mmCIF file of C-alpha atoms in Angstrom:
data_model
loop_
_atom_site.group_PDB
_atom_site.id
_atom_site.type_symbol
_atom_site.label_atom_id
_atom_site.label_comp_id
_atom_site.label_asym_id
_atom_site.label_seq_id
_atom_site.Cartn_x
_atom_site.Cartn_y
_atom_site.Cartn_z
ATOM 1 C CA UNK A 276 2.839 69.376 -46.378
ATOM 2 C CA UNK A 277 3.167 67.117 -42.835
ATOM 3 C CA UNK A 278 3.645 63.647 -43.085
ATOM 4 C CA UNK A 279 0.203 62.014 -42.599
ATOM 5 C CA UNK A 280 -1.822 64.052 -45.291
ATOM 6 C CA UNK A 281 -4.074 62.288 -47.230
ATOM 7 C CA UNK A 282 -2.326 64.360 -50.500
ATOM 8 C CA UNK A 283 -0.019 61.838 -53.051
ATOM 9 C CA UNK A 284 3.459 61.964 -52.189
ATOM 10 C CA UNK A 285 6.715 60.964 -54.260
ATOM 11 C CA UNK A 286 10.356 60.683 -52.563
ATOM 12 C CA UNK A 287 13.300 60.600 -55.406
ATOM 13 C CA UNK A 288 16.260 58.384 -54.847
ATOM 14 C CA UNK A 289 18.614 61.266 -53.700
ATOM 15 C CA UNK A 290 16.109 62.664 -51.226
ATOM 16 C CA UNK A 291 15.844 59.223 -49.862
ATOM 17 C CA UNK A 292 19.478 59.525 -49.151
ATOM 18 C CA UNK A 293 19.231 62.279 -47.460
ATOM 19 C CA UNK A 294 16.805 61.158 -45.293
ATOM 20 C CA UNK A 295 18.464 58.248 -44.108
ATOM 21 C CA UNK A 296 21.699 60.363 -43.849
ATOM 22 C CA UNK A 297 19.672 62.574 -41.466
ATOM 23 C CA UNK A 298 19.147 60.245 -39.005
ATOM 24 C CA UNK A 299 22.394 60.690 -37.259
ATOM 25 C CA UNK A 300 20.432 63.682 -35.696
ATOM 26 C CA UNK A 301 17.955 63.541 -32.662
ATOM 27 C CA UNK A 302 15.917 66.325 -33.624
ATOM 28 C CA UNK A 303 13.373 66.643 -36.131
ATOM 29 C CA UNK A 304 14.105 67.331 -40.431
ATOM 30 C CA UNK A 305 12.196 68.797 -42.733
ATOM 31 C CA UNK A 306 12.541 68.503 -46.363
ATOM 32 C CA UNK A 307 12.772 71.564 -48.265
ATOM 33 C CA UNK A 308 12.080 69.775 -51.769
ATOM 34 C CA UNK A 309 8.759 68.416 -50.776
ATOM 35 C CA UNK A 310 8.190 70.364 -48.067
ATOM 36 C CA UNK A 311 7.979 67.128 -45.337
ATOM 37 C CA UNK A 312 8.761 67.123 -41.894
ATOM 38 C CA UNK A 313 9.883 63.909 -40.080
ATOM 39 C CA UNK A 314 10.083 62.556 -36.928
ATOM 40 C CA UNK A 315 12.735 59.667 -36.376
ATOM 41 C CA UNK A 316 11.285 58.814 -32.989
ATOM 42 C CA UNK A 317 9.579 55.162 -34.473
ATOM 43 C CA UNK A 318 12.613 54.759 -36.760
ATOM 44 C CA UNK A 319 15.365 54.922 -33.647
ATOM 45 C CA UNK A 320 12.693 52.486 -31.920
ATOM 46 C CA UNK A 321 12.218 50.415 -34.802
ATOM 47 C CA UNK A 322 15.812 49.744 -35.235
ATOM 48 C CA UNK A 323 16.890 49.136 -31.241
ATOM 49 C CA UNK A 324 13.772 46.761 -31.131
ATOM 50 C CA UNK A 325 15.824 45.018 -34.652
ATOM 51 C CA UNK A 326 19.054 45.095 -33.053
ATOM 52 C CA UNK A 327 17.838 43.535 -29.766
ATOM 53 C CA UNK A 328 16.260 40.881 -31.443
ATOM 54 C CA UNK A 329 19.416 39.630 -33.414
ATOM 55 C CA UNK A 330 21.435 39.713 -30.054
ATOM 56 C CA UNK A 331 18.959 37.413 -28.343
ATOM 57 C CA UNK A 332 18.879 35.103 -31.168
ATOM 58 C CA UNK A 333 22.604 35.354 -31.788
ATOM 59 C CA UNK A 334 22.637 34.306 -27.469
ATOM 60 C CA UNK A 335 20.231 31.580 -28.228
ATOM 61 C CA UNK A 336 22.341 29.946 -31.227
ATOM 62 C CA UNK A 337 25.160 30.080 -29.176
ATOM 63 C CA UNK A 338 24.103 27.544 -26.441
ATOM 64 C CA UNK A 339 22.528 25.469 -29.309
ATOM 65 C CA UNK A 340 22.384 21.621 -28.916
ATOM 66 C CA UNK A 341 25.393 20.207 -31.608
ATOM 67 C CA UNK A 342 24.132 16.400 -31.777
ATOM 68 C CA UNK A 343 26.470 15.256 -34.421
ATOM 69 C CA UNK A 344 29.130 16.820 -32.250
ATOM 70 C CA UNK A 345 28.404 15.894 -28.751
ATOM 71 C CA UNK A 346 27.103 11.990 -29.695
ATOM 72 C CA UNK A 347 30.614 11.156 -31.219
ATOM 73 C CA UNK A 348 31.711 10.499 -27.457
ATOM 74 C CA UNK A 349 28.052 7.944 -27.125
ATOM 75 C CA UNK A 350 29.306 6.780 -29.998
ATOM 76 C CA UNK A 351 32.972 5.524 -29.006
ATOM 77 C CA UNK A 352 31.758 3.830 -25.455
ATOM 78 C CA UNK A 353 28.598 1.965 -27.461
ATOM 79 C CA UNK A 354 29.889 -2.014 -27.315
ATOM 80 C CA UNK A 355 30.094 -3.476 -30.029
ATOM 81 C CA UNK A 356 31.007 -7.351 -28.385
ATOM 82 C CA UNK A 357 27.843 -9.593 -29.278
ATOM 83 C CA UNK A 358 27.500 -10.829 -25.998
ATOM 84 C CA UNK A 359 28.649 -7.226 -24.138
ATOM 85 C CA UNK A 360 24.741 -4.850 -23.220
ATOM 86 C CA UNK A 361 23.904 -2.384 -25.637
ATOM 87 C CA UNK A 362 21.268 -0.578 -22.930
ATOM 88 C CA UNK A 363 23.873 -0.556 -19.809
ATOM 89 C CA UNK A 364 24.686 3.294 -18.814
ATOM 90 C CA UNK A 365 26.025 4.122 -15.241
ATOM 91 C CA UNK A 366 25.337 1.088 -13.451
ATOM 92 C CA UNK A 367 27.728 -0.354 -11.444
ATOM 93 C CA UNK A 368 28.450 -4.043 -11.303
ATOM 94 C CA UNK A 369 27.707 -3.625 -7.093
ATOM 95 C CA UNK A 370 24.143 -2.610 -7.830
ATOM 96 C CA UNK A 371 23.858 -5.283 -9.957
ATOM 97 C CA UNK A 372 24.887 -7.879 -7.933
ATOM 98 C CA UNK A 373 23.223 -6.663 -5.203
ATOM 99 C CA UNK A 374 19.999 -6.569 -6.964
ATOM 100 C CA UNK A 375 20.820 -10.405 -7.971
ATOM 101 C CA UNK A 376 20.979 -11.150 -4.017
ATOM 102 C CA UNK A 377 17.961 -9.178 -3.084
ATOM 103 C CA UNK A 378 16.117 -11.756 -5.967
ATOM 104 C CA UNK A 379 17.329 -14.453 -3.998
ATOM 105 C CA UNK A 380 15.893 -12.683 -0.934
ATOM 106 C CA UNK A 381 12.495 -12.781 -2.553
ATOM 107 C CA UNK A 382 12.253 -15.942 -4.017
ATOM 108 C CA UNK A 383 13.294 -17.591 -0.428
ATOM 109 C CA UNK A 384 10.792 -15.504 1.340
ATOM 110 C CA UNK A 385 8.090 -16.529 -1.154
ATOM 111 C CA UNK A 386 9.024 -20.007 -0.686
ATOM 112 C CA UNK A 387 8.706 -20.103 3.339
ATOM 113 C CA UNK A 388 5.712 -18.130 2.537
ATOM 114 C CA UNK A 389 4.309 -21.060 0.296
ATOM 115 C CA UNK A 390 5.403 -23.616 2.681
ATOM 116 C CA UNK A 391 2.745 -21.529 5.359
ATOM 117 C CA UNK A 392 0.242 -22.512 2.758
ATOM 118 C CA UNK A 393 1.080 -25.885 2.208
ATOM 119 C CA UNK A 394 0.320 -26.104 6.081
ATOM 120 C CA UNK A 395 -2.238 -24.225 7.018
ATOM 121 C CA UNK A 396 -4.259 -25.852 3.659
ATOM 122 C CA UNK A 397 -4.167 -29.448 5.252
ATOM 123 C CA UNK A 398 -6.971 -31.429 6.085
ATOM 124 C CA UNK A 399 -6.147 -32.097 9.575
ATOM 125 C CA UNK A 400 -5.348 -28.163 10.320
ATOM 126 C CA UNK A 401 -7.593 -26.974 7.937
ATOM 127 C CA UNK A 402 -7.376 -23.072 8.500
ATOM 128 C CA UNK A 403 -8.242 -21.923 5.101
ATOM 129 C CA UNK A 404 -8.173 -17.891 5.644
ATOM 130 C CA UNK A 405 -4.373 -18.668 7.097
ATOM 131 C CA UNK A 406 -3.657 -21.093 3.566
ATOM 132 C CA UNK A 407 -5.425 -17.992 1.745
ATOM 133 C CA UNK A 408 -3.131 -14.807 3.351
ATOM 134 C CA UNK A 409 0.543 -17.382 3.178
ATOM 135 C CA UNK A 410 -0.388 -18.058 -0.754
ATOM 136 C CA UNK A 411 -1.006 -14.206 -1.934
ATOM 137 C CA UNK A 412 2.163 -13.423 0.400
ATOM 138 C CA UNK A 413 3.949 -16.188 -1.220
ATOM 139 C CA UNK A 414 2.613 -14.668 -4.643
ATOM 140 C CA UNK A 415 3.387 -11.162 -3.989
ATOM 141 C CA UNK A 416 7.301 -11.847 -2.894
ATOM 142 C CA UNK A 417 7.427 -14.053 -6.552
ATOM 143 C CA UNK A 418 6.556 -11.216 -8.084
ATOM 144 C CA UNK A 419 8.673 -9.164 -6.652
ATOM 145 C CA UNK A 420 11.021 -10.788 -7.562
ATOM 146 C CA UNK A 421 10.208 -11.408 -11.426
ATOM 147 C CA UNK A 422 9.603 -7.272 -11.208
ATOM 148 C CA UNK A 423 13.576 -7.331 -10.070
ATOM 149 C CA UNK A 424 14.408 -9.426 -12.785
ATOM 150 C CA UNK A 425 12.578 -7.199 -15.394
ATOM 151 C CA UNK A 426 14.561 -4.191 -14.006
ATOM 152 C CA UNK A 427 17.747 -6.098 -13.976
ATOM 153 C CA UNK A 428 17.798 -6.581 -17.636
ATOM 154 C CA UNK A 429 16.362 -3.320 -18.443
ATOM 155 C CA UNK A 430 19.482 -1.872 -16.966
ATOM 156 C CA UNK A 431 21.918 -4.196 -18.916
ATOM 157 C CA UNK A 432 22.411 -6.443 -16.122
ATOM 158 C CA UNK A 433 22.702 -10.425 -16.121
ATOM 159 C CA UNK A 434 20.377 -12.187 -14.063
ATOM 160 C CA UNK A 435 21.747 -15.060 -11.989
ATOM 161 C CA UNK A 436 19.585 -16.670 -9.789
ATOM 162 C CA UNK A 437 20.998 -18.616 -6.530
ATOM 163 C CA UNK A 438 20.255 -21.457 -4.571
ATOM 164 C CA UNK A 439 17.582 -21.649 -1.877
ATOM 165 C CA UNK A 440 17.123 -23.627 1.422
ATOM 166 C CA UNK A 441 14.253 -26.102 2.065
ATOM 167 C CA UNK A 442 12.009 -23.787 4.230
ATOM 168 C CA UNK A 443 10.155 -25.660 7.317
ATOM 169 C CA UNK A 444 7.439 -27.365 6.541
ATOM 170 C CA UNK A 445 5.813 -27.825 10.473
ATOM 171 C CA UNK A 446 4.380 -24.914 11.987
ATOM 172 C CA UNK A 447 2.643 -25.584 14.853
ATOM 173 C CA UNK A 448 4.304 -24.251 18.509
ATOM 174 C CA UNK A 449 3.493 -25.884 22.053
ATOM 175 C CA UNK A 450 3.467 -22.615 23.719
ATOM 176 C CA UNK A 451 2.326 -19.805 20.688
ATOM 177 C CA UNK A 452 0.446 -22.243 18.844
ATOM 178 C CA UNK A 453 0.497 -22.839 15.070
ATOM 179 C CA UNK A 454 -1.538 -19.615 13.681
ATOM 180 C CA UNK A 455 0.693 -16.930 15.702
ATOM 181 C CA UNK A 456 3.934 -18.916 15.255
ATOM 182 C CA UNK A 457 4.093 -18.544 11.748
ATOM 183 C CA UNK A 458 2.558 -15.097 11.798
ATOM 184 C CA UNK A 459 5.406 -13.887 14.161
ATOM 185 C CA UNK A 460 7.667 -15.913 11.511
ATOM 186 C CA UNK A 461 6.135 -13.850 8.827
ATOM 187 C CA UNK A 462 6.586 -10.382 10.544
ATOM 188 C CA UNK A 463 10.251 -11.434 11.367
ATOM 189 C CA UNK A 464 11.049 -12.074 7.172
ATOM 190 C CA UNK A 465 9.234 -8.734 6.263
ATOM 191 C CA UNK A 466 11.347 -6.814 8.597
ATOM 192 C CA UNK A 467 14.213 -9.111 7.675
ATOM 193 C CA UNK A 468 13.621 -8.546 3.737
ATOM 194 C CA UNK A 469 12.413 -4.461 4.550
ATOM 195 C CA UNK A 470 16.295 -4.170 5.815
ATOM 196 C CA UNK A 471 17.546 -5.800 2.743
ATOM 197 C CA UNK A 472 16.013 -3.256 0.572
ATOM 198 C CA UNK A 473 17.205 -0.374 2.990
ATOM 199 C CA UNK A 474 20.846 -1.689 2.589
ATOM 200 C CA UNK A 475 20.013 -1.543 -1.464
ATOM 201 C CA UNK A 476 18.469 1.774 -1.498
ATOM 202 C CA UNK A 477 21.898 2.832 0.434
ATOM 203 C CA UNK A 478 24.284 1.102 -2.213
ATOM 204 C CA UNK A 479 22.245 2.478 -4.882
ATOM 205 C CA UNK A 480 23.104 6.195 -3.311
ATOM 206 C CA UNK A 481 26.403 5.454 -3.005
ATOM 207 C CA UNK A 482 26.802 4.491 -6.861
ATOM 208 C CA UNK A 483 24.704 7.903 -7.356
ATOM 209 C CA UNK A 484 21.801 5.702 -9.386
ATOM 210 C CA UNK A 485 19.461 7.944 -9.372
ATOM 211 C CA UNK A 486 17.349 5.419 -11.709
ATOM 212 C CA UNK A 487 18.159 2.307 -9.512
ATOM 213 C CA UNK A 488 17.308 4.337 -6.167
ATOM 214 C CA UNK A 489 13.516 5.175 -7.865
ATOM 215 C CA UNK A 490 12.975 1.779 -8.522
ATOM 216 C CA UNK A 491 13.670 0.574 -4.818
ATOM 217 C CA UNK A 492 11.507 3.862 -3.370
ATOM 218 C CA UNK A 493 8.919 3.632 -5.853
ATOM 219 C CA UNK A 494 8.137 -0.074 -5.957
ATOM 220 C CA UNK A 495 8.907 -1.806 -3.033
ATOM 221 C CA UNK A 496 9.813 0.628 0.361
ATOM 222 C CA UNK A 497 6.280 2.617 0.859
ATOM 223 C CA UNK A 498 4.452 -1.395 0.303
ATOM 224 C CA UNK A 499 6.955 -3.166 2.741
ATOM 225 C CA UNK A 500 6.140 -0.742 5.309
ATOM 226 C CA UNK A 501 2.035 -0.904 4.902
ATOM 227 C CA UNK A 502 2.893 -5.079 5.207
ATOM 228 C CA UNK A 503 4.940 -5.047 8.529
ATOM 229 C CA UNK A 504 2.223 -2.650 9.928
ATOM 230 C CA UNK A 505 -0.957 -5.360 8.508
ATOM 231 C CA UNK A 506 1.144 -8.025 9.907
ATOM 232 C CA UNK A 507 2.351 -6.632 13.249
ATOM 233 C CA UNK A 508 -1.377 -6.156 14.182
ATOM 234 C CA UNK A 509 -2.290 -9.441 13.281
ATOM 235 C CA UNK A 510 0.005 -10.429 15.705
ATOM 236 C CA UNK A 511 -1.305 -8.399 18.173
ATOM 237 C CA UNK A 512 -4.731 -9.775 17.763
ATOM 238 C CA UNK A 513 -3.341 -13.480 17.903
ATOM 239 C CA UNK A 514 -1.657 -12.869 21.058
ATOM 240 C CA UNK A 515 -4.436 -11.361 22.506
ATOM 241 C CA UNK A 516 -6.674 -14.307 21.723
ATOM 242 C CA UNK A 517 -3.959 -17.201 22.223
ATOM 243 C CA UNK A 518 -4.823 -20.714 20.793
ATOM 244 C CA UNK A 519 -8.627 -21.297 21.371
ATOM 245 C CA UNK A 520 -11.507 -20.533 19.599
ATOM 246 C CA UNK A 521 -10.573 -17.106 18.830
ATOM 247 C CA UNK A 522 -8.079 -18.079 16.046
ATOM 248 C CA UNK A 523 -10.815 -20.038 13.973
ATOM 249 C CA UNK A 524 -12.526 -16.499 13.833
ATOM 250 C CA UNK A 525 -9.527 -14.396 12.837
ATOM 251 C CA UNK A 526 -9.297 -17.603 10.342
ATOM 252 C CA UNK A 527 -12.617 -16.626 9.025
ATOM 253 C CA UNK A 528 -11.528 -12.896 8.890
ATOM 254 C CA UNK A 529 -8.238 -13.693 6.674
ATOM 255 C CA UNK A 530 -10.534 -15.855 4.535
ATOM 256 C CA UNK A 531 -13.863 -13.540 3.846
ATOM 257 C CA UNK A 532 -10.915 -10.457 3.056
ATOM 258 C CA UNK A 533 -10.950 -8.737 6.617
ATOM 259 C CA UNK A 534 -14.661 -9.164 7.473
ATOM 260 C CA UNK A 535 -15.047 -10.798 11.238
ATOM 261 C CA UNK A 536 -17.144 -13.687 10.820
#
């Protein structure tokens, strides 16, 4: 009877032993007791597949993550002092000090913009569009400083605010007029701030602080370039119109959100 026939069959224990022992041969074998012919091709493939799977599982186990072993070195460096930061990791002292210095830069620029807002909001100046522009610019720089303070705390640093110089309160200029002079000063501040941010970015690179690099790039550098471009166009427009009636139209454009009066 061939294997696969619909007739019933039974194989004794001793016959099973003989069948297993005969697997070492590559040819088909015949059981004379029951008249059953066996082919070992499927059996051999099954054994090879099982062995391959076991080898793969073994290789996975060899590279498995062992948290309780690898975490031991981290447990040793977690500070126990009450005033030490628990979140600080790979954050260099130079980066901490440089970020505090940049916070001071942002606050100083905000302070100057706020003084410009106060000047153009005077009753005898009354350029409401310029007042609005510089007020928003002041709030933006203050927001940048607060973002940096939040990041400083997130990395386990300590925020140290520095003193600020009193800004100018008068922005009128005999030749340029107050609008152009103030806008040129704003452009100079934005260019200076961009230079400071690039220095901060370079310092983060030197200390291999990838997270700090990403913070400076994603939150500040792109917007800084856009602000420089926008204020550069404002300076060019104000230079064209001089100190006359065109300044009022420019002011109305700022007041209406970029729409000419």
